[in-house]
Amino acid sequence: MMEQIALEFPCYGYRRITAELRRRGHVANHKRVLRIMRQETLLVQVKRYVRTNFSRHGLEQYPNLVRDLEPEGPDHIWCGDIIYIRLRAESLYLAVLMDIFTRAIRGWYLGRDLTEELVRTALERALAAHPAPRIHHSAQGVQYAAHGYVALLEAHGTQISMAAVGRPMENAYAERLIRTLKEEEVYLND
């Protein structure tokens, strides 16, 4: 059954395989699942990541406003991040904005360059279709701290929040979204 699940979901680690076994009505202990996956070489190989966040810049950096804050409802807090996608002939970048409360994607943009335009276009698309969030949270990358991006957020009355430099877990919702997209879509498709 574990091999069948691993073939069906090739990016699932032992925790997700354990949960899937339980959903299918099997009694499963995560330690045993991990041991069997090691024995049968079913563990997922970790991919190397390309850095998309350059936080050593002279632009203003904002404090983390969402550290212990629970979202009160839709469009209270949006989080943003960037995915690097390697294709055969070129590389692309995907900027996404997600509503933390609903986990819905509010805006996205796919581009060839890692610039302010990439994240600003995703934000403009999101604002065209949804009310502005009260708080926008992201990493401290140069794209998110750029004057045009910050001005657009301020024009909509949105507070700016950023994770501390080198602390990706402070932007955990966006990081998890990026990981899921890469593992379940990018890595499995040519």
Steps between C-alpha positions, in 0.01 A plus 500: 500500500790738579656439159165566334462831686862595425438439129175695508656790696876491428576808710339370818734447793443256783261737685268541204517128415407422863202737479391353167520144639279609790252666260478169315412316820837351595663521840830676444778614730723773352818336638422171329406677176832688507697180566328312215542795262874505577528123446311516171670824385168682476619819671469818295822654373537864605548747214746788516347844504596818319511813709229748399520728801770767516454678832829689515381825351478860610120510492280522808437174683179458696433313827312171518141595590355149472727306737226397747202642312209278397322611181154633581346420165552519123727777376638574846852371422653418163841341469722504195795307364683414178564161337790427268402263217772347283391404148708331232583818310455771763399583855181663621386655825151478646388761754196400707284671760291285732229591750609334825145452633349329195828369349369632167739642243412866461747586224785357300732588215747296299801686360851452365671749730532522876398866525258726681270474197454128570356549849327830419306343211386215729389761755319710240312191379403412855381852579295511179300193609496523881485760777841612624625311806553675829849345524737386223773260622805388304873442520729803508606457140583798284190438285265536798684801644517688167354851506227429241380187677493667842324806355228281347436329834497831688259651245253224593548554875676166546751454781829344394647209694820309424668191635842554656802444276590130491178395675287328234276344767367848574340478156399136544165517318662628181798263535264202532302613196822530299619158612170336408493667157856394426463143626159424354509701176843619393717197582249249361456665161738561211 
